[in-house]
Short mmCIF file of C-alpha atoms and ligand atoms in Angstrom, two decimals:
data_model
loop_
_atom_site.label_atom_id
_atom_site.label_comp_id
_atom_site.label_asym_id
_atom_site.label_seq_id
_atom_site.Cartn_x
_atom_site.Cartn_y
_atom_site.Cartn_z
CA MET A 1 3.61 14.93 13.04
CA ALA A 2 3.53 11.59 14.82
CA LEU A 3 5.34 8.63 13.34
CA ARG A 4 4.97 5.25 14.98
CA ASN A 5 7.59 2.63 14.19
CA LEU A 6 6.05 -0.40 12.48
CA ILE A 7 8.98 -2.26 10.89
CA PRO A 8 12.54 -1.43 11.90
CA LYS A 9 15.43 -1.40 9.43
CA PRO A 10 17.06 -4.72 10.48
CA ALA A 11 13.77 -6.57 9.99
CA ILE A 12 13.38 -5.05 6.52
CA GLN A 13 16.91 -5.97 5.51
CA ALA A 14 16.52 -9.54 6.79
CA ARG A 15 13.19 -9.96 5.02
CA ILE A 16 14.51 -8.62 1.71
CA LYS A 17 17.32 -11.19 1.88
CA SER A 18 14.90 -14.02 2.59
CA MET A 19 12.56 -12.84 -0.16
CA ALA A 20 15.42 -13.01 -2.62
CA ARG A 21 16.06 -16.64 -1.60
CA GLU A 22 12.32 -17.41 -1.89
CA ILE A 23 12.18 -15.91 -5.36
CA GLU A 24 15.21 -17.86 -6.54
CA GLN A 25 14.25 -21.17 -4.93
CA ALA A 26 10.55 -21.26 -5.62
CA LEU A 27 11.02 -20.62 -9.30
CA ALA A 28 14.41 -22.07 -10.13
CA LEU A 29 14.87 -19.00 -12.22
CA GLY A 30 17.19 -18.52 -15.09
CA GLU A 31 18.13 -14.99 -16.03
CA LEU A 32 15.51 -12.43 -15.16
CA ASP A 33 14.83 -8.78 -15.84
CA VAL A 34 13.58 -6.56 -13.05
CA LEU A 35 11.16 -3.65 -13.31
CA ILE A 36 11.27 -1.22 -10.39
CA LEU A 37 8.21 1.00 -10.02
CA LEU A 38 9.20 4.55 -9.11
CA LYS A 39 9.30 6.38 -6.96
CA GLY A 40 8.16 4.22 -4.09
CA ALA A 41 10.09 1.03 -4.84
CA PHE A 42 13.47 2.69 -5.29
CA LEU A 43 14.90 1.44 -1.98
CA PHE A 44 13.16 -1.94 -1.94
CA GLY A 45 14.26 -2.48 -5.54
CA SER A 46 17.86 -1.45 -4.99
CA ASP A 47 18.18 -3.72 -1.97
CA LEU A 48 16.42 -6.69 -3.55
CA VAL A 49 18.38 -6.65 -6.84
CA ARG A 50 21.63 -6.72 -4.90
CA ASN A 51 20.46 -9.96 -3.30
CA LEU A 52 19.43 -11.65 -6.55
CA GLU A 53 22.06 -13.53 -8.50
CA LYS A 54 20.62 -13.86 -11.97
CA VAL A 55 19.53 -10.36 -12.88
CA GLN A 56 20.07 -9.53 -16.53
CA SER A 57 18.71 -5.96 -16.76
CA VAL A 58 17.07 -3.48 -14.44
CA HIS A 59 14.29 -1.25 -15.76
CA PHE A 60 12.19 1.52 -14.28
CA ALA A 61 8.65 2.69 -14.81
CA GLN A 62 6.82 5.54 -13.14
CA PRO A 63 3.11 4.90 -12.88
CA LYS A 64 1.22 7.92 -11.61
CA SER A 65 -1.95 7.25 -9.71
CA TYR A 66 -4.52 9.82 -8.88
CA ARG A 67 -6.18 8.59 -5.76
CA GLY A 68 -9.89 7.84 -5.80
CA ASP A 69 -11.81 7.68 -2.57
CA ALA A 70 -11.02 5.15 0.15
CA LYS A 71 -12.67 2.28 -1.71
CA THR A 72 -11.97 2.86 -5.38
CA ALA A 73 -8.65 3.24 -7.07
CA GLY A 74 -8.05 6.51 -8.88
CA GLN A 75 -6.93 6.95 -12.48
CA LEU A 76 -3.57 5.60 -13.42
CA GLU A 77 -1.11 6.92 -15.99
CA TRP A 78 1.59 4.53 -17.18
CA HIS A 79 5.06 5.85 -17.96
CA GLY A 80 6.84 2.67 -18.90
CA PRO A 81 10.43 1.79 -19.69
CA GLN A 82 11.58 3.31 -23.00
CA SER A 83 13.00 0.18 -24.54
CA LEU A 84 12.90 -3.45 -23.54
CA GLU A 85 15.35 -5.09 -25.90
CA ASN A 86 17.19 -8.38 -25.39
CA LYS A 87 14.60 -9.50 -22.93
CA ALA A 88 15.14 -12.24 -20.37
CA PRO A 89 12.33 -14.86 -20.38
CA THR A 90 11.07 -13.62 -17.02
CA ILE A 91 10.42 -10.16 -15.63
CA LEU A 92 9.99 -9.48 -11.93
CA ILE A 93 7.97 -6.36 -11.14
CA LEU A 94 8.77 -4.69 -7.81
CA ASP A 95 6.52 -2.31 -5.95
CA GLU A 96 6.74 -1.06 -2.40
CA ILE A 97 3.13 -1.58 -1.38
CA LEU A 98 0.06 -3.46 -2.55
CA ASP A 99 -3.00 -1.40 -1.64
CA THR A 100 -5.93 -1.47 -4.11
CA GLY A 101 -3.74 -3.43 -6.54
CA ALA A 102 -4.47 -1.08 -9.46
CA THR A 103 -0.79 -0.24 -9.97
CA LEU A 104 0.44 -3.82 -9.93
CA ALA A 105 -2.39 -5.01 -12.18
CA ARG A 106 -1.51 -2.35 -14.76
CA ALA A 107 2.21 -3.08 -14.55
CA LYS A 108 1.59 -6.78 -15.05
CA LYS A 109 -0.60 -6.13 -18.08
CA GLU A 110 2.02 -3.83 -19.60
CA MET A 111 4.79 -6.40 -19.17
CA GLN A 112 2.64 -9.19 -20.57
CA SER A 113 2.00 -7.16 -23.68
CA SER A 114 5.74 -6.42 -23.89
CA GLY A 115 6.19 -10.11 -24.61
CA PHE A 116 7.76 -11.64 -21.50
CA ASP A 117 7.06 -15.38 -21.15
CA ARG A 118 6.64 -15.05 -17.42
CA VAL A 119 5.68 -11.97 -15.38
CA LEU A 120 6.19 -12.18 -11.61
CA THR A 121 5.43 -9.61 -8.96
CA ALA A 122 6.90 -8.83 -5.55
CA VAL A 123 5.90 -6.19 -3.04
CA LEU A 124 7.56 -5.23 0.21
CA LEU A 125 4.24 -4.55 1.93
CA ARG A 126 0.70 -5.79 1.50
CA LYS A 127 -2.04 -3.83 3.23
CA ASN A 128 -4.73 -5.87 4.92
CA ARG A 129 -7.70 -3.93 3.59
CA SER A 130 -11.33 -4.86 4.15
CA GLU A 131 -11.66 -4.80 0.36
CA PRO A 132 -9.08 -7.23 -1.08
CA PRO A 133 -6.74 -5.95 -3.80
CA VAL A 134 -7.71 -6.58 -7.44
CA ILE A 135 -4.52 -8.61 -7.88
CA GLU A 136 -2.28 -10.53 -5.49
CA ALA A 137 1.51 -10.39 -5.62
CA ASP A 138 3.55 -13.56 -6.09
CA PHE A 139 5.88 -12.53 -3.25
CA VAL A 140 5.02 -10.41 -0.22
CA GLY A 141 7.52 -9.07 2.31
CA PHE A 142 5.18 -8.10 5.14
CA GLU A 143 1.42 -8.05 5.68
CA ILE A 144 0.54 -4.81 7.45
CA PRO A 145 -2.63 -3.40 9.02
CA ASP A 146 -4.69 -0.91 7.03
CA HIS A 147 -2.88 2.25 8.10
CA PHE A 148 -1.15 4.92 6.07
CA VAL A 149 2.56 4.18 6.23
CA VAL A 150 5.68 6.11 5.26
CA GLY A 151 9.42 5.52 5.04
CA PHE A 152 11.65 3.18 3.06
CA GLY A 153 10.38 4.68 -0.21
CA LEU A 154 6.82 5.49 0.87
CA ASP A 155 5.87 9.14 1.07
CA TYR A 156 3.25 11.48 2.35
CA GLY A 157 3.27 14.52 0.02
CA GLU A 158 6.83 13.56 -1.08
CA LYS A 159 8.08 13.55 2.50
CA PHE A 160 9.55 10.65 4.51
CA ARG A 161 10.73 8.49 1.59
CA HIS A 162 14.27 8.48 2.92
CA LEU A 163 13.41 7.08 6.37
CA ASP A 164 15.19 3.81 7.07
CA GLY A 165 12.18 1.93 8.39
CA ILE A 166 8.41 1.73 7.96
CA PHE A 167 6.35 4.06 10.13
CA ILE A 168 2.62 4.55 10.66
CA LEU A 169 1.61 8.14 10.10
CA GLU A 170 -0.82 8.67 12.93
CA PRO A 171 -4.20 9.45 11.27
CA GLU A 172 -5.19 12.38 13.52
CA GLU A 173 -1.93 14.06 12.71
CA ALA A 174 -2.26 13.27 8.99
CA LEU A 175 -5.72 14.88 8.86
CA HIS A 176 -4.55 17.81 10.90
CA ASP A 177 -1.68 18.34 8.48
CA ARG A 178 -3.71 18.42 5.26
P1 IMP B 201 -2.40 0.65 -5.39
O1 IMP B 201 -3.64 1.18 -4.72
O2 IMP B 201 -2.16 -0.79 -4.99
O3 IMP B 201 -2.41 0.87 -6.85
O4 IMP B 201 -1.21 1.46 -4.79
C1 IMP B 201 -0.84 2.63 -5.42
C2 IMP B 201 0.21 3.41 -4.75
O5 IMP B 201 -0.39 4.11 -3.68
C3 IMP B 201 1.37 2.68 -4.10
O6 IMP B 201 2.35 2.26 -5.02
C4 IMP B 201 1.87 3.79 -3.23
O7 IMP B 201 2.64 4.68 -4.00
C5 IMP B 201 0.58 4.46 -2.79
N1 IMP B 201 0.19 4.02 -1.44
C6 IMP B 201 -0.74 3.13 -1.09
N2 IMP B 201 -0.82 3.00 0.25
C7 IMP B 201 0.12 3.84 0.75
C8 IMP B 201 0.57 4.16 2.08
O8 IMP B 201 0.10 3.63 3.12
N3 IMP B 201 1.56 5.08 2.18
C9 IMP B 201 2.13 5.68 1.10
N4 IMP B 201 1.74 5.41 -0.15
C10 IMP B 201 0.76 4.49 -0.33
MG1 MG B 202 4.17 3.08 -5.70
#
């Protein structure tokens, strides 16, 4: 299986640090809660929260998406955080990649109906698709070309999440492997 390096570890670490500064400066935030979307954002989330100073609580949700075809998002099941008590005024939703935007749109809606005054979103990667996503993120780490990528939380059939960098899974190989 061919993996082509797209974003090396030091660039990811540097960008996560600068994103944390952007988030804090742009919004002059008070205390905030963070919602990490599993599984994909587990590494992005754990690195980003350690660079944010005013985190009150960290929550997790596990949305499950069933992929549609290349153009339409599949069905999405929401498995949200069990309890959101003693909320901060703001919640920051973290996902690893913005593709169709279906996941982030759903997460934002869920957090709005949970009663947060302000719901912000940050993604490590935003795919430059021909069809724009249904929602934009407030903070984006890297814009990437429309390729299937793995590593740093992103998987292909549950593989490659642990890789310390973002890699393009070469499409011929991906098809061959199915
Ligand atoms: P959405 O289409 O924006 O809702 O993205 C849904 C989910 O699809 C993401 O959170 C990822 O889990 C997955 N996904 C989208 N693009 C890729 C990719 O290039 N590699 C691995 N997973 C992806
Ligand atoms: Mg995801």
